[in-house]
Amino acid sequence: YGQPEQTCINMNMCEGPTAIEELLMEERPIDLAAIAEKVNSSPGSWKARVPSKFENMSRRDIKKMMGTVVDPDWVIRAPEVHTSHGMNQATPPQNFDASAKTQWAACSSLILFSRDQSDCGSCWAHGTTEAFNDRLCIATNGTFTNYLSTADTAACCGSSNCLSFDCNGGQVATPWRWFKNTGVVTGGPFGQGTLCYDYTMPMCAHHVPPQPPTTTEDCSLVPTVAPTCTNYCQTNSSINYANDKHKTSSNYGFGGDV
């Protein structure tokens, strides 16, 4: 795929913009050295370089790691709340430690734990599910400390109801509507084993060399096993899927005037 334009011509598929040409371009390794050189040609003290992690990667490989939809033409926003709830009158504290050590000690196992999306563009599902997880624990004063399932969100908050596509990227507003209307089941990281639906891929080395036993191997070597949406608990079948759903009471966003 070194010459995608010529290949497209050879296949007689280049009459105007074609999907095949775009596909071939997606598979072509990106010339990161040229990008770094262009950045470094401008005045400034900061210098760009090619990170070994992304060297010889194609656009498709890199896009797979950036799963959150941020393009303004495609982003779906949550309903905005145009009220400050008294925040304008409040005096913010000089210091605030949001860690479990001082504010929410009962939720430390959730707040201080960072999950690994592995070789899957499901960061949109991880970020939203983990945020809901933390808030649910805080709202229940630490009585709810189970993990919520990032796999359930990635698989079931899909194209038709969330405009999201599991390992191929997704929205960060629509899952909150899904949490409110449908809910998410419990599920821990890969191999946890006791909850409804655990994540489907193990942790891997993203930006550092593999360091067993804390990481298994380079993420590029981990097979992508996208979560699937069912109506039963795929990890622990003794749990009732419908009864294990946890919901938010509302979903909303803040505008720039708050």
Short mmCIF file of C-alpha atoms in Angstrom, two decimals:
data_model
loop_
_atom_site.label_atom_id
_atom_site.label_comp_id
_atom_site.label_asym_id
_atom_site.label_seq_id
_atom_site.Cartn_x
_atom_site.Cartn_y
_atom_site.Cartn_z
CA TYR A 1 0.00 0.00 0.00
CA GLY A 2 2.87 2.34 -0.67
CA GLN A 3 1.07 3.94 -3.65
CA PRO A 4 -2.65 4.02 -2.79
CA GLU A 5 -3.52 6.46 -5.58
CA GLN A 6 -1.95 4.25 -8.26
CA THR A 7 -3.54 1.13 -6.82
CA CYS A 8 -6.91 2.83 -6.94
CA ILE A 9 -6.35 3.72 -10.61
CA ASN A 10 -5.28 0.16 -11.42
CA MET A 11 -8.51 -1.14 -9.93
CA ASN A 12 -10.59 1.33 -11.97
CA MET A 13 -12.11 2.73 -8.78
CA CYS A 14 -10.88 6.30 -8.87
CA GLU A 15 -13.68 8.14 -10.65
CA GLY A 16 -14.04 10.94 -8.11
CA PRO A 17 -13.73 10.43 -4.34
CA THR A 18 -13.95 6.74 -3.56
CA ALA A 19 -14.16 4.73 -0.40
CA ILE A 20 -11.44 2.36 -1.60
CA GLU A 21 -8.89 5.15 -2.01
CA GLU A 22 -9.68 6.48 1.45
CA LEU A 23 -9.34 2.96 2.84
CA LEU A 24 -5.95 2.49 1.23
CA MET A 25 -4.77 5.85 2.55
CA GLU A 26 -5.89 4.83 6.05
CA GLU A 27 -3.54 1.82 5.87
CA ARG A 28 -0.54 3.84 4.75
CA PRO A 29 2.09 4.55 7.46
CA ILE A 30 2.08 8.20 8.48
CA ASP A 31 5.28 10.17 7.88
CA LEU A 32 5.65 11.45 11.42
CA ALA A 33 9.21 12.61 10.74
CA ALA A 34 7.90 15.07 8.16
CA ILE A 35 5.31 16.36 10.63
CA ALA A 36 7.96 16.81 13.32
CA GLU A 37 10.23 18.60 10.85
CA LYS A 38 7.45 20.99 9.88
CA VAL A 39 6.65 21.75 13.51
CA ASN A 40 10.31 22.34 14.32
CA SER A 41 10.71 24.73 11.38
CA SER A 42 8.61 27.29 13.25
CA PRO A 43 10.16 29.55 15.90
CA GLY A 44 9.90 28.29 19.45
CA SER A 45 11.80 26.46 22.15
CA TRP A 46 9.66 23.31 22.11
CA LYS A 47 10.84 20.66 19.68
CA ALA A 48 8.79 17.81 18.26
CA ARG A 49 10.14 14.32 17.73
CA VAL A 50 8.79 10.99 16.54
CA PRO A 51 7.76 8.82 19.50
CA SER A 52 8.80 5.21 19.04
CA LYS A 53 5.33 4.11 20.12
CA PHE A 54 3.76 5.51 16.94
CA GLU A 55 6.61 5.00 14.48
CA ASN A 56 5.45 3.32 11.26
CA MET A 57 1.84 3.30 12.45
CA SER A 58 -0.94 3.89 9.95
CA ARG A 59 -3.69 6.44 10.38
CA ARG A 60 -6.07 3.55 11.05
CA ASP A 61 -3.85 2.21 13.86
CA ILE A 62 -3.61 5.60 15.54
CA LYS A 63 -7.30 6.45 15.15
CA LYS A 64 -8.14 3.17 16.86
CA MET A 65 -6.45 4.51 20.00
CA MET A 66 -8.41 7.77 19.98
CA GLY A 67 -11.96 6.60 20.48
CA THR A 68 -13.71 9.72 21.75
CA VAL A 69 -15.65 11.70 19.13
CA VAL A 70 -14.51 15.34 19.33
CA ASP A 71 -15.32 16.66 15.85
CA PRO A 72 -17.85 19.52 16.40
CA ASP A 73 -19.89 18.30 13.42
CA TRP A 74 -20.40 14.91 15.05
CA VAL A 75 -20.39 15.55 18.79
CA ILE A 76 -23.75 15.09 20.52
CA ARG A 77 -24.12 17.22 23.63
CA ALA A 78 -26.17 16.57 26.74
CA PRO A 79 -29.06 18.94 27.57
CA GLU A 80 -27.56 22.07 29.10
CA VAL A 81 -28.44 23.29 32.57
CA HIS A 82 -28.49 27.10 32.66
CA THR A 83 -28.27 27.60 36.38
CA SER A 84 -25.39 28.02 38.75
CA HIS A 85 -27.04 26.26 41.72
CA GLY A 86 -25.52 28.92 43.95
CA MET A 87 -21.98 28.36 42.69
CA ASN A 88 -21.48 32.04 41.89
CA GLN A 89 -22.08 32.90 45.55
CA ALA A 90 -19.92 30.13 46.94
CA THR A 91 -16.35 30.77 48.04
CA PRO A 92 -14.11 28.02 46.71
CA PRO A 93 -11.71 26.52 49.23
CA GLN A 94 -8.02 27.31 49.02
CA ASN A 95 -7.23 23.59 48.82
CA PHE A 96 -9.33 20.57 47.97
CA ASP A 97 -8.06 17.02 47.94
CA ALA A 98 -10.54 14.99 45.93
CA SER A 99 -8.77 11.74 46.67
CA ALA A 100 -10.34 9.06 48.76
CA LYS A 101 -7.85 9.77 51.53
CA THR A 102 -9.65 12.90 52.68
CA GLN A 103 -13.06 13.32 51.08
CA TRP A 104 -14.46 9.92 50.16
CA ALA A 105 -12.45 7.29 51.97
CA ALA A 106 -15.14 4.64 51.55
CA CYS A 107 -14.85 4.97 47.77
CA SER A 108 -11.06 4.72 47.55
CA SER A 109 -11.11 1.38 45.73
CA LEU A 110 -12.99 3.00 42.86
CA ILE A 111 -11.67 6.55 42.73
CA LEU A 112 -8.00 5.58 42.88
CA PHE A 113 -8.27 2.71 40.40
CA SER A 114 -7.58 3.38 36.71
CA ARG A 115 -8.84 0.82 34.25
CA ASP A 116 -7.07 -0.18 31.04
CA GLN A 117 -8.93 -0.09 27.71
CA SER A 118 -6.25 -2.32 26.12
CA ASP A 119 -6.05 -2.33 22.30
CA CYS A 120 -9.54 -0.90 21.86
CA GLY A 121 -10.85 2.61 21.19
CA SER A 122 -13.32 2.44 24.07
CA CYS A 123 -11.99 5.39 26.09
CA TRP A 124 -15.42 7.04 25.69
CA ALA A 125 -17.04 4.11 27.52
CA HIS A 126 -14.32 3.95 30.16
CA GLY A 127 -14.42 7.65 30.99
CA THR A 128 -18.19 7.89 31.32
CA THR A 129 -18.70 4.58 33.13
CA GLU A 130 -15.92 5.23 35.63
CA ALA A 131 -17.23 8.74 36.32
CA PHE A 132 -20.71 7.33 36.99
CA ASN A 133 -19.13 4.63 39.14
CA ASP A 134 -17.37 7.16 41.34
CA ARG A 135 -20.45 9.36 41.66
CA LEU A 136 -22.68 6.41 42.54
CA CYS A 137 -20.33 5.42 45.33
CA ILE A 138 -20.19 8.99 46.65
CA ALA A 139 -23.98 9.42 46.40
CA THR A 140 -24.54 6.25 48.44
CA ASN A 141 -21.98 7.30 51.06
CA GLY A 142 -19.76 4.40 50.14
CA THR A 143 -22.35 1.65 50.31
CA PHE A 144 -21.97 0.90 46.58
CA THR A 145 -18.38 -0.09 45.86
CA ASN A 146 -18.72 -2.57 43.01
CA TYR A 147 -17.27 -1.81 39.59
CA LEU A 148 -19.68 -0.83 36.82
CA SER A 149 -19.14 -2.54 33.50
CA THR A 150 -17.23 -0.64 30.82
CA ALA A 151 -17.89 -3.64 28.57
CA ASP A 152 -21.66 -3.24 28.93
CA THR A 153 -21.41 0.44 28.05
CA ALA A 154 -19.07 -0.14 25.09
CA ALA A 155 -21.26 -2.91 23.65
CA CYS A 156 -24.83 -1.89 24.44
CA CYS A 157 -24.59 1.90 24.22
CA GLY A 158 -24.19 1.38 20.50
CA SER A 159 -24.83 2.94 17.13
CA SER A 160 -28.63 3.09 17.31
CA ASN A 161 -29.02 4.55 20.79
CA CYS A 162 -25.71 6.29 21.49
CA LEU A 163 -24.12 6.84 18.07
CA SER A 164 -21.10 4.98 19.44
CA PHE A 165 -19.18 2.00 18.08
CA ASP A 166 -17.50 0.00 20.89
CA CYS A 167 -13.77 -0.29 20.02
CA ASN A 168 -14.13 2.08 17.08
CA GLY A 169 -14.94 5.20 19.09
CA GLY A 170 -17.95 6.87 20.59
CA GLN A 171 -19.63 9.83 22.24
CA VAL A 172 -19.23 11.05 25.82
CA ALA A 173 -22.66 12.66 26.26
CA THR A 174 -24.99 9.95 24.96
CA PRO A 175 -23.83 7.32 27.49
CA TRP A 176 -25.23 9.50 30.27
CA ARG A 177 -28.64 9.39 28.63
CA TRP A 178 -28.21 5.63 28.33
CA PHE A 179 -27.27 5.40 32.02
CA LYS A 180 -30.53 7.20 32.83
CA ASN A 181 -32.86 5.30 30.49
CA THR A 182 -31.29 1.83 30.37
CA GLY A 183 -28.62 1.59 33.04
CA VAL A 184 -25.33 -0.29 33.18
CA VAL A 185 -24.56 -3.59 34.90
CA THR A 186 -21.62 -4.38 37.16
CA GLY A 187 -18.34 -5.60 35.77
CA GLY A 188 -14.69 -5.33 36.67
CA PRO A 189 -11.45 -5.33 34.72
CA PHE A 190 -10.48 -8.35 32.62
CA GLY A 191 -10.50 -11.54 34.66
CA GLN A 192 -12.11 -10.10 37.81
CA GLY A 193 -14.70 -12.85 37.63
CA THR A 194 -17.39 -12.15 40.22
CA LEU A 195 -19.55 -9.43 38.64
CA CYS A 196 -21.95 -9.45 35.69
CA TYR A 197 -19.77 -8.54 32.71
CA ASP A 198 -16.01 -7.94 32.99
CA TYR A 199 -13.97 -6.12 30.37
CA THR A 200 -12.97 -8.35 27.47
CA MET A 201 -9.26 -7.52 27.10
CA PRO A 202 -6.32 -7.56 29.52
CA MET A 203 -4.20 -4.59 30.46
CA CYS A 204 -1.20 -4.00 28.22
CA ALA A 205 1.86 -1.76 27.83
CA HIS A 206 0.68 1.43 26.09
CA HIS A 207 3.60 3.84 26.23
CA VAL A 208 6.31 1.86 27.98
CA PRO A 209 8.13 -1.40 27.30
CA PRO A 210 6.30 -4.49 28.63
CA GLN A 211 7.06 -4.94 32.33
CA PRO A 212 5.75 -8.29 33.62
CA PRO A 213 3.96 -9.06 35.80
CA THR A 214 2.22 -5.65 36.02
CA THR A 215 1.65 -5.61 32.25
CA THR A 216 1.33 -8.51 29.86
CA GLU A 217 2.71 -7.37 26.53
CA ASP A 218 2.74 -4.55 24.02
CA CYS A 219 -0.80 -3.46 23.18
CA SER A 220 -0.23 -4.08 19.48
CA LEU A 221 0.14 -7.78 20.29
CA VAL A 222 -3.11 -8.05 22.26
CA PRO A 223 -5.98 -9.36 20.10
CA THR A 224 -8.92 -6.97 19.97
CA VAL A 225 -11.94 -8.66 21.53
CA ALA A 226 -14.74 -6.11 21.31
CA PRO A 227 -17.46 -6.43 23.99
CA THR A 228 -20.78 -7.84 22.79
CA CYS A 229 -24.27 -6.80 23.86
CA THR A 230 -26.54 -9.49 25.29
CA ASN A 231 -29.39 -9.67 27.82
CA TYR A 232 -27.54 -11.92 30.25
CA CYS A 233 -24.43 -11.67 32.42
CA GLN A 234 -21.54 -13.00 30.37
CA THR A 235 -19.03 -13.28 33.22
CA ASN A 236 -21.16 -14.43 36.15
CA SER A 237 -24.33 -16.12 34.94
CA SER A 238 -25.72 -16.37 38.49
CA ILE A 239 -26.44 -12.62 38.39
CA ASN A 240 -29.69 -11.47 36.78
CA TYR A 241 -28.75 -9.01 34.03
CA ALA A 242 -31.94 -6.91 34.19
CA ASN A 243 -31.85 -6.65 37.97
CA ASP A 244 -28.17 -5.67 37.91
CA LYS A 245 -28.76 -2.49 35.90
CA HIS A 246 -27.79 0.75 37.69
CA LYS A 247 -29.22 4.06 36.52
CA THR A 248 -28.64 7.76 36.99
CA SER A 249 -31.53 10.04 38.01
CA SER A 250 -30.78 12.56 35.23
CA ASN A 251 -28.32 13.55 32.53
CA TYR A 252 -27.23 17.06 31.68
CA GLY A 253 -24.34 19.26 30.64
CA PHE A 254 -23.16 22.76 31.55
CA GLY A 255 -23.04 25.66 29.13
CA GLY A 256 -20.31 28.24 28.94
CA ASP A 257 -22.28 30.68 31.10
CA VAL A 258 -22.14 28.54 34.25
#
